[in-house]
Amino acid sequence: MPRTLSRYLPILDWGRRYDRSALTNDMIAAVIVTIMLIPQSLAYALLAGLPPEAGIYASIAPILLYAIFGTSRALAVGPVAVVSLLTASAVGQVAEQGTAGYAVAALTLAGLSGAFLVLLGVFRLGFLANFLSHPVIAGFITASGILIATSQLKHILGVEAHGHTLIEMVGSLLSHLGGINPITLVIGVAATAFLFWVRRGLKPLLRRMGAGPLAADIATKAGPVAAVVVTTLAVWAFGLADRGVAVVGSVPQALPPLTMPGLSPDLVRQLLIPAILISVIGFVESISVAQTLAAKKRQRIDPDQELIGLGAANLGAAFTGGYPVTGGFARSVVNFDAGAETPAAGAFTAAGLAIAAVALTPLVYYLPNATLAATIVVAVLSLVDLSILQKTWSYSRADFAAVAATILLTLTMGVEIGVASGVILSVLLHLWTTSRPHVAEVGLVPGTHHFRNIDRHDVHTDPRVLTLRIDESLYFVNARFLEDLVQDRVTEGCEVQHVVLMCSAVNAIDYSALESLEAVNHRLADMNVGLHLSEVKGPVMDRLKTTHFLDQLNGRVFLSQYDAWTALAQRPDRADAAE
């Protein structure tokens, strides 16, 4: 019982070994991540179309709940750019931004996402996320980064622009160029340039000036905070809010409130599919980061428990004024590099954000939206990786097609259609690829017991024995392909008297493939040609033994291909001589 309880509550495992050294390291990491997370939380709430406090609320209870249920020692949970974009896209279709219905829909989306993730975790269905291939994820994140950066240009330019696709956004921006606010433009461009310089140039500069690694790292991570402070003071001191500079405005000075997601059947129906997409994408992003960081310290991540941890975090967001969250790549890396040893670092981060929500929110009244937009642009452009197109083109045209289609459809049709199309295309390409499996005719490598492709190696063959190595499991998609291949190869009047199917790479045979094998067996029997199997794996043989196929087989089942060659070749002594 205790072991089962600690599996579902990992805090009971690492909490027993918590000591002063871990406390110190977790506190230091929490300070650094909190400094980084305050402006990010405000910015990502803006991206999601929600009030700025929603970003802070989404970073308190979710972090605490993940610390209890999650298994990663370094994963930093909270709002992230891609999930914020997906939230804006999904909620924007059911409610108007700025209304109470919009906020309720965001809570509902978080609740549905959390419930779905917990459900997957309890029933150990994390493997479903594998339907999102890495090329599709890479293409989607790249396209999302472009969309996010483009969507923030309106705040940097100080204009009103709308749209969910790249074409709509660019068209709207171009039509509003005459309304650019020069002061907002200066603030936005200066903040963007400063943040890019901080990310790439500040740390090396501080190191050259003699600063220690930790101090240089903290100063670099505090770059967005410096941009927030300077631009906020400038707007306040010069009264720029009265000259058209859009600011954050009043933010409630309070801890996260208790909220209730909408339970309307119509609202749930409209948000269910987007919630599933957000859950899967968020989980894939989160688990990849968690496993990467855990491997560096030889720690173990339980994917199914991660589903429960992320699900609990999203449920927490739904009931405390937030919106969907997941593990962020940048924050998690910062957390890891800062020395976080346990999930308690996240709990300390939540405490720091709670203090900020109570004591610091009045200070962001004059914070310009352009600065938050600059923070988002700098953060998401690091996600854009168009080199994935060249890499997949060189390696696999099928993967290239999936990436290109995902990027193109995400940019032109919207994020939900883009990722859904990428998943569907990946599945279809997989089915198409496996429908034409690689089947090689093999022969004996001289001096060995090994068999290789006759087109690639100098091997011994026998015109009476045709050996085909099947390099794919046999199922309904490719069953007829094998049937047609054998029929085309064994024609009337040919010398072949034995056909051997080398099954070393066959992990499964479904019922459709079994029927095709039976058809091949009957056809070859009518031609007085034997059908033999070799190197059949145990689970496959166990399944075949439950049928009548082996009883009706017009041949034998050999333990190894060499046994088949020795028994069936016209001159087996030739094989012996080759040894």
XYZ file of C-alpha atoms in Angstrom:
579
model
C 0.000 0.000 0.000
C 2.719 2.587 0.896
C 4.526 1.804 -2.361
C 1.304 2.302 -4.344
C 0.618 5.563 -2.515
C 4.128 6.899 -3.200
C 3.713 6.020 -6.882
C 0.715 8.328 -7.109
C 2.226 10.857 -4.669
C 5.929 11.146 -5.583
C 6.322 13.826 -2.903
C 6.247 11.011 -0.340
C 9.340 9.548 -2.021
C 11.633 12.556 -2.454
C 10.201 14.302 0.628
C 11.625 11.625 2.960
C 15.143 12.386 1.756
C 14.843 16.164 1.735
C 17.728 17.895 3.544
C 19.271 21.312 4.104
C 21.463 21.095 0.996
C 18.448 20.402 -1.227
C 16.568 23.236 0.479
C 19.338 25.726 -0.288
C 19.631 24.690 -3.929
C 15.857 24.705 -4.425
C 15.567 28.179 -2.890
C 18.244 29.611 -5.193
C 16.590 28.045 -8.238
C 13.198 29.365 -7.143
C 14.493 32.938 -6.875
C 15.910 32.802 -10.420
C 12.798 31.197 -11.930
C 10.469 33.610 -10.106
C 12.346 36.587 -11.507
C 12.011 35.098 -14.978
C 8.395 34.003 -14.560
C 6.796 37.271 -13.414
C 7.072 39.123 -16.760
C 6.516 35.876 -18.693
C 3.267 35.157 -16.849
C 1.916 38.607 -17.609
C 3.008 38.341 -21.234
C 1.537 34.897 -21.863
C -1.789 35.959 -20.345
C -1.804 38.805 -22.857
C -1.135 36.272 -25.623
C -4.023 34.097 -24.414
C -6.336 37.116 -24.539
C -6.806 37.120 -20.760
C -6.198 39.739 -18.051
C -2.541 39.844 -16.922
C -3.337 38.463 -13.474
C -4.527 35.223 -15.083
C -0.916 34.465 -15.988
C 0.184 34.817 -12.375
C -2.772 32.801 -11.097
C -1.944 30.051 -13.585
C 1.556 29.886 -12.091
C 0.722 29.381 -8.415
C -1.710 26.520 -7.687
C -0.629 24.501 -10.769
C 3.011 24.589 -9.653
C 2.087 23.475 -6.145
C -0.022 20.599 -7.425
C 2.666 19.447 -9.836
C 5.184 19.453 -6.972
C 2.919 16.935 -5.203
C 1.996 14.683 -8.128
C 4.810 15.155 -10.684
C 7.947 13.038 -10.995
C 10.383 15.495 -12.618
C 12.836 17.207 -10.280
C 13.398 20.149 -12.653
C 10.238 20.659 -14.743
C 8.813 24.179 -14.303
C 5.052 24.159 -14.911
C 3.083 27.223 -15.918
C 1.846 29.222 -18.914
C 3.795 28.664 -22.134
C 3.634 30.374 -25.502
C 2.198 27.567 -27.649
C -0.508 26.588 -25.144
C -1.401 30.268 -24.682
C -1.840 30.598 -28.437
C -3.983 27.452 -28.551
C -6.066 28.840 -25.681
C -6.676 32.118 -27.502
C -7.612 30.241 -30.672
C -10.012 27.844 -28.950
C -11.661 30.280 -26.532
C -11.900 32.991 -29.178
C -14.293 30.773 -31.139
C -16.825 30.517 -28.307
C -16.634 33.906 -26.572
C -15.548 37.471 -27.224
C -12.253 38.561 -25.734
C -12.609 40.750 -22.654
C -15.959 39.313 -21.601
C -16.752 37.204 -18.552
C -17.675 34.365 -20.899
C -14.142 34.406 -22.309
C -12.598 33.905 -18.861
C -15.091 31.154 -17.997
C -14.318 29.397 -21.277
C -10.575 29.523 -20.470
C -11.276 27.966 -17.061
C -13.387 25.281 -18.709
C -10.631 24.568 -21.220
C -8.149 24.095 -18.366
C -10.584 21.849 -16.514
C -11.256 19.657 -19.555
C -7.552 19.437 -20.321
C -6.767 18.483 -16.717
C -9.498 15.851 -16.570
C -8.352 14.328 -19.874
C -4.716 14.172 -18.734
C -5.635 12.564 -15.404
C -7.806 10.050 -17.247
C -4.909 9.134 -19.542
C -2.594 8.784 -16.568
C -4.898 6.619 -14.472
C -5.496 4.228 -17.373
C -1.830 4.419 -18.487
C -2.648 5.697 -21.959
C 0.327 8.003 -22.384
C 1.340 6.104 -25.508
C -1.463 7.914 -27.376
C 0.781 10.964 -27.492
C 3.043 8.990 -29.841
C 0.571 9.710 -32.628
C 2.153 13.159 -32.693
C 5.442 12.448 -34.431
C 8.467 14.639 -33.737
C 8.472 16.162 -37.243
C 4.818 17.166 -36.811
C 5.532 18.668 -33.374
C 8.590 20.510 -34.738
C 6.595 21.862 -37.667
C 3.698 22.898 -35.456
C 5.924 24.671 -32.925
C 7.800 26.475 -35.718
C 4.565 27.672 -37.312
C 3.150 28.599 -33.903
C 6.260 30.646 -33.146
C 5.769 32.592 -36.380
C 2.074 33.138 -35.621
C 2.773 34.222 -32.038
C 5.487 36.682 -33.053
C 3.262 38.121 -35.788
C 0.306 38.434 -33.410
C 2.396 40.592 -31.062
C 3.416 43.114 -33.706
C 0.155 45.005 -33.164
C 1.207 45.752 -29.571
C 4.685 46.830 -30.651
C 3.247 49.076 -33.374
C 0.425 50.347 -31.184
C -2.354 49.489 -33.658
C -5.560 47.481 -33.593
C -5.217 44.323 -35.674
C -6.977 40.989 -35.696
C -6.817 37.540 -37.259
C -6.032 33.919 -36.445
C -3.983 32.994 -39.511
C -0.790 34.529 -40.861
C -2.567 35.928 -43.909
C -5.278 37.526 -41.785
C -2.770 39.005 -39.328
C -0.473 40.442 -41.994
C -3.424 41.858 -43.941
C -4.855 43.478 -40.826
C -1.483 44.933 -39.832
C -0.932 46.402 -43.300
C -4.374 47.990 -43.296
C -3.640 49.707 -39.962
C -0.126 50.975 -40.653
C -1.431 54.522 -40.815
C -2.436 54.347 -37.161
C 1.019 53.464 -35.734
C 1.741 55.143 -32.415
C 5.358 56.416 -32.672
C 5.988 56.327 -28.931
C 4.690 52.757 -28.620
C 6.839 51.785 -31.593
C 9.966 53.206 -29.956
C 9.237 51.402 -26.696
C 8.477 48.110 -28.445
C 11.490 48.150 -30.763
C 13.861 49.263 -27.986
C 12.578 46.576 -25.603
C 12.861 43.888 -28.288
C 16.410 44.909 -29.217
C 17.414 45.060 -25.551
C 16.002 41.628 -24.782
C 17.742 40.073 -27.778
C 21.025 41.631 -26.610
C 20.464 40.447 -23.024
C 19.836 36.892 -24.219
C 22.982 36.701 -26.347
C 25.428 39.315 -25.148
C 24.928 40.221 -21.485
C 26.235 37.031 -19.882
C 29.519 36.961 -21.877
C 29.981 40.670 -21.098
C 29.490 40.163 -17.362
C 31.845 37.166 -17.365
C 34.536 39.253 -19.085
C 34.027 41.923 -16.411
C 34.752 39.353 -13.703
C 31.262 38.429 -12.546
C 30.735 34.907 -11.240
C 28.720 32.338 -13.219
C 25.713 32.467 -10.876
C 25.597 36.268 -10.735
C 25.919 36.518 -14.525
C 23.167 33.953 -14.977
C 20.793 35.705 -12.571
C 21.447 39.070 -14.261
C 20.724 37.538 -17.677
C 17.476 35.962 -16.518
C 16.499 39.275 -14.915
C 16.795 41.038 -18.272
C 13.038 41.033 -18.921
C 12.483 42.417 -15.408
C 14.869 45.296 -16.203
C 12.957 46.016 -19.414
C 9.691 45.980 -17.456
C 11.025 48.342 -14.772
C 12.599 50.859 -17.163
C 9.670 51.068 -19.585
C 7.123 51.212 -16.754
C 9.002 54.102 -15.106
C 9.254 55.882 -18.465
C 5.509 55.622 -19.118
C 4.727 56.820 -15.571
C 7.265 59.657 -15.492
C 6.409 61.136 -18.885
C 2.663 60.464 -18.812
C 2.882 58.339 -21.942
C -0.372 56.515 -21.145
C -2.180 59.766 -21.942
C -0.393 59.892 -25.309
C -1.773 56.624 -26.633
C 0.615 54.060 -25.112
C -1.430 51.012 -24.104
C -0.647 49.822 -20.572
C -1.586 46.842 -18.434
C -3.728 48.958 -16.133
C -5.201 47.893 -12.821
C -4.361 44.359 -11.670
C -6.154 42.875 -8.641
C -3.917 42.848 -5.586
C -4.859 39.430 -4.253
C -4.106 35.747 -4.147
C -5.725 33.529 -6.800
C -9.500 33.425 -6.305
C -11.623 30.311 -6.188
C -13.295 29.977 -9.579
C -15.667 27.550 -11.244
C -15.354 26.310 -14.837
C -18.455 26.437 -17.013
C -20.477 23.238 -17.034
C -22.745 24.076 -19.952
C -23.010 20.995 -22.232
C -22.763 23.230 -25.297
C -19.596 24.924 -24.006
C -18.039 21.574 -23.067
C -18.853 20.188 -26.507
C -17.246 23.161 -28.260
C -14.063 23.011 -26.175
C -13.591 19.248 -25.907
C -11.519 18.715 -29.066
C -9.310 21.808 -28.458
C -8.796 20.574 -24.875
C -7.621 17.193 -26.142
C -5.218 18.840 -28.602
C -3.842 21.131 -25.897
C -3.455 18.167 -23.535
C -1.538 16.036 -26.027
C 0.684 18.858 -27.304
C 1.384 20.080 -23.783
C 2.207 16.576 -22.579
C 4.548 15.861 -25.503
C 6.407 19.127 -24.930
C 6.536 18.600 -21.176
C 7.626 14.954 -21.158
C 10.380 15.557 -23.717
C 11.832 18.342 -21.570
C 11.454 16.343 -18.342
C 13.116 13.223 -19.752
C 15.980 15.213 -21.271
C 16.781 16.929 -17.983
C 16.284 13.756 -15.918
C 18.737 11.826 -18.115
C 21.487 14.298 -17.228
C 21.227 13.243 -13.569
C 20.287 9.614 -14.223
C 16.853 10.161 -12.758
C 13.653 8.418 -13.835
C 10.504 9.977 -15.225
C 7.208 8.081 -15.098
C 5.204 9.248 -18.162
C 1.878 8.023 -16.790
C 2.429 9.771 -13.463
C 3.485 12.885 -15.403
C 0.050 12.815 -17.021
C -1.518 12.834 -13.558
C 0.801 15.627 -12.396
C 0.060 17.831 -15.399
C -3.621 16.979 -15.145
C -3.701 18.047 -11.497
C -1.908 21.282 -12.424
C -4.522 22.098 -15.068
C -7.381 21.259 -12.727
C -5.763 23.602 -10.207
C -5.644 26.344 -12.839
C -9.325 25.789 -13.644
C -10.370 26.409 -10.043
C -8.000 29.315 -9.288
C -8.547 31.763 -12.131
C -5.939 30.435 -14.561
C -5.916 28.718 -17.938
C -4.189 25.627 -19.439
C -0.550 25.100 -18.420
C 2.268 22.687 -19.103
C 6.000 22.299 -18.520
C 7.944 25.109 -20.190
C 11.236 24.389 -21.925
C 13.056 27.649 -21.139
C 11.956 27.837 -17.493
C 12.739 24.165 -16.907
C 16.254 24.543 -18.294
C 16.779 27.614 -16.116
C 15.443 25.697 -13.120
C 17.798 22.801 -13.840
C 20.845 25.005 -14.460
C 20.125 26.955 -11.273
C 20.516 23.748 -9.283
C 16.942 22.678 -8.507
C 17.085 19.260 -6.848
C 13.425 18.493 -6.110
C 9.925 19.680 -7.101
C 10.027 21.778 -3.937
C 11.792 24.412 -6.064
C 8.485 24.811 -7.881
C 6.633 25.188 -4.584
C 9.024 27.967 -3.547
C 8.500 29.610 -6.946
C 4.744 29.514 -6.350
C 5.280 31.172 -2.963
C 7.326 33.928 -4.615
C 4.621 34.495 -7.219
C 1.978 34.611 -4.485
C 3.938 37.373 -2.762
C 4.183 39.202 -6.102
C 0.423 38.858 -6.642
C -0.266 40.444 -3.250
C 2.454 43.082 -3.031
C 3.747 43.936 -6.522
C 0.733 44.080 -8.831
C 0.064 47.809 -8.297
C 3.545 48.475 -9.673
C 2.649 47.120 -13.117
C -0.201 49.583 -13.764
C 1.925 51.601 -16.196
C 3.656 48.577 -17.744
C 3.309 49.033 -21.541
C 1.819 46.172 -23.519
C 4.613 46.730 -26.037
C 7.157 45.491 -23.475
C 5.168 42.350 -22.794
C 4.852 41.797 -26.541
C 8.627 42.179 -26.901
C 9.095 39.573 -24.167
C 6.900 37.136 -26.083
C 8.557 37.801 -29.455
C 12.055 37.199 -28.093
C 10.944 34.042 -26.288
C 9.090 32.423 -29.199
C 11.503 33.197 -32.006
C 13.881 30.716 -30.408
C 11.207 28.080 -31.124
C 11.241 28.753 -34.865
C 13.396 26.152 -36.606
C 12.893 26.166 -40.365
C 15.959 23.946 -40.759
C 13.637 21.014 -39.964
C 12.401 21.316 -43.563
C 15.883 20.800 -44.999
C 16.689 17.997 -42.544
C 13.537 16.021 -43.279
C 13.851 16.609 -47.044
C 17.319 15.059 -46.957
C 16.320 12.137 -44.765
C 12.686 11.246 -45.453
C 10.331 12.784 -48.011
C 7.370 11.403 -46.064
C 8.466 13.263 -42.907
C 9.121 16.367 -45.007
C 5.571 16.200 -46.337
C 4.223 15.966 -42.777
C 6.347 18.918 -41.585
C 5.614 21.103 -44.605
C 1.885 20.390 -44.471
C 1.755 21.089 -40.730
C 3.596 24.408 -41.099
C 1.578 25.509 -44.135
C -1.814 24.556 -42.713
C -1.041 26.040 -39.286
C -0.044 29.340 -40.845
C -2.929 29.518 -43.310
C -5.783 27.665 -41.575
C -5.085 28.106 -37.868
C -3.383 26.150 -35.111
C -6.055 23.528 -34.491
C -6.465 22.577 -38.146
C -2.684 22.614 -38.552
C -1.885 20.164 -35.778
C -4.913 17.943 -36.509
C -3.912 17.761 -40.171
C -0.334 16.967 -39.198
C -1.464 14.057 -37.041
C -3.795 12.711 -39.729
C -1.130 13.075 -42.416
C 1.454 11.300 -40.247
C -0.899 8.367 -39.711
C -1.767 8.202 -43.417
C 1.908 8.353 -44.420
C 2.696 5.577 -41.947
C -0.081 3.440 -43.381
C 1.121 4.143 -46.920
C 4.730 3.308 -46.017
C 3.864 0.074 -44.234
C 1.481 -0.895 -47.035
C 4.538 -1.440 -49.197
C 6.991 -3.133 -46.818
C 10.584 -3.780 -47.757
C 10.874 -7.398 -48.858
C 14.343 -8.648 -49.825
C 15.334 -11.822 -51.632
C 18.237 -13.194 -49.608
C 21.050 -15.691 -50.073
C 23.754 -17.300 -47.934
C 26.844 -15.187 -47.223
C 29.876 -17.401 -48.018
C 31.594 -18.815 -44.946
C 28.758 -17.896 -42.571
C 25.274 -18.885 -41.488
C 23.975 -15.404 -42.342
C 21.626 -14.412 -45.159
C 21.658 -11.038 -46.902
C 19.992 -9.191 -49.774
C 21.125 -10.608 -53.129
C 21.164 -7.085 -54.599
C 23.629 -5.806 -51.999
C 25.923 -8.747 -51.317
C 27.735 -11.563 -53.107
C 25.787 -14.548 -51.782
C 24.963 -18.158 -52.628
C 21.516 -18.786 -54.079
C 19.630 -21.783 -55.410
C 17.207 -21.282 -58.335
C 14.885 -23.849 -56.745
C 14.670 -22.030 -53.395
C 13.227 -18.514 -53.164
C 13.816 -16.909 -49.774
C 12.035 -13.624 -49.041
C 12.892 -11.677 -45.898
C 9.886 -9.615 -44.783
C 11.015 -6.462 -42.986
C 7.649 -5.439 -41.547
C 4.835 -6.827 -39.460
C 2.001 -8.209 -41.580
C -1.422 -6.627 -41.153
C -4.442 -5.614 -43.189
C -2.708 -2.710 -44.949
C 0.111 -4.772 -46.515
C -1.407 -8.263 -46.604
C -2.312 -8.128 -50.292
C 1.077 -6.638 -51.153
C 2.860 -9.792 -49.995
C 0.294 -11.982 -51.723
C 0.809 -10.165 -55.046
C 4.590 -10.168 -54.628
C 4.790 -13.963 -54.237
C 2.414 -14.483 -57.139
C 4.486 -12.228 -59.412
C 7.733 -13.933 -58.392
C 6.556 -17.540 -58.685
C 5.196 -17.802 -62.218
C 4.302 -20.802 -64.344
C 7.374 -22.524 -65.747
C 9.902 -21.052 -63.272
C 12.391 -23.275 -61.436
C 11.210 -22.372 -57.940
C 10.089 -25.389 -55.929
C 10.261 -23.879 -52.443
C 9.309 -20.436 -51.120
C 10.698 -19.549 -47.692
C 9.317 -16.534 -45.837
C 12.039 -15.367 -43.460
C 10.071 -13.792 -40.584
C 12.848 -12.470 -38.338
C 11.458 -8.907 -38.584
C 7.766 -9.852 -38.331
C 6.458 -8.911 -34.900
C 2.779 -9.547 -35.586
C 0.418 -11.116 -38.112
C -3.206 -9.989 -37.987
C -6.191 -11.922 -39.290
C -6.198 -10.230 -42.722
C -2.543 -11.163 -43.200
C -3.294 -14.703 -42.023
C -5.936 -15.035 -44.728
C -3.435 -13.796 -47.306
C -0.877 -16.368 -46.134
C -3.524 -19.064 -46.466
C -4.274 -17.877 -50.008
C -0.542 -17.952 -50.853
C -0.261 -21.431 -49.382
C -3.181 -22.774 -51.460
C -1.941 -21.126 -54.644
C 1.588 -22.504 -54.243
C 0.214 -25.956 -53.393
C -1.700 -25.934 -56.671
C 1.639 -25.221 -58.405
C 3.443 -27.994 -56.466
C 5.564 -25.364 -54.711
C 6.196 -25.657 -50.980
C 5.637 -22.699 -48.626
C 7.973 -22.603 -45.618
C 8.504 -20.221 -42.713
C 11.761 -19.542 -40.887
C 12.816 -17.611 -37.772
C 9.223 -17.033 -36.618
C 9.147 -15.165 -33.312
C 7.600 -16.853 -30.295
C 4.538 -14.588 -29.881
C 3.787 -14.846 -33.606
C 4.116 -18.656 -33.500
C 1.858 -18.796 -30.444
C -0.812 -16.923 -32.389
C -0.431 -19.131 -35.470
C -0.807 -22.268 -33.344
C -4.329 -21.187 -32.423
C -5.345 -21.498 -36.108
C -5.412 -24.279 -38.701
C -2.764 -22.559 -40.829
C 0.181 -24.630 -39.610
C -1.772 -27.879 -40.131
C -2.549 -26.891 -43.720
C 0.908 -25.474 -44.456
C 2.372 -26.949 -47.643
C 5.844 -27.002 -46.117
C 7.705 -26.688 -42.819
C 8.557 -24.149 -40.141
C 12.323 -23.871 -39.578
C 14.003 -22.539 -36.465
C 16.617 -20.712 -38.538
C 17.036 -19.691 -42.137
C 20.244 -21.732 -42.304
C 18.259 -24.837 -41.338
C 15.856 -24.093 -44.183
C 18.720 -23.616 -46.646
C 20.400 -26.849 -45.597
C 17.176 -28.822 -45.906
C 15.850 -27.340 -49.156
C 18.807 -26.243 -51.300
C 19.571 -28.385 -54.323
C 23.193 -28.841 -53.237
C 23.346 -28.419 -49.449
C 26.904 -29.682 -49.533
C 27.744 -26.392 -51.224
C 26.730 -24.549 -48.110
C 28.814 -26.920 -45.997
C 31.808 -26.382 -48.252
C 31.346 -22.649 -47.910
C 31.997 -22.975 -44.210
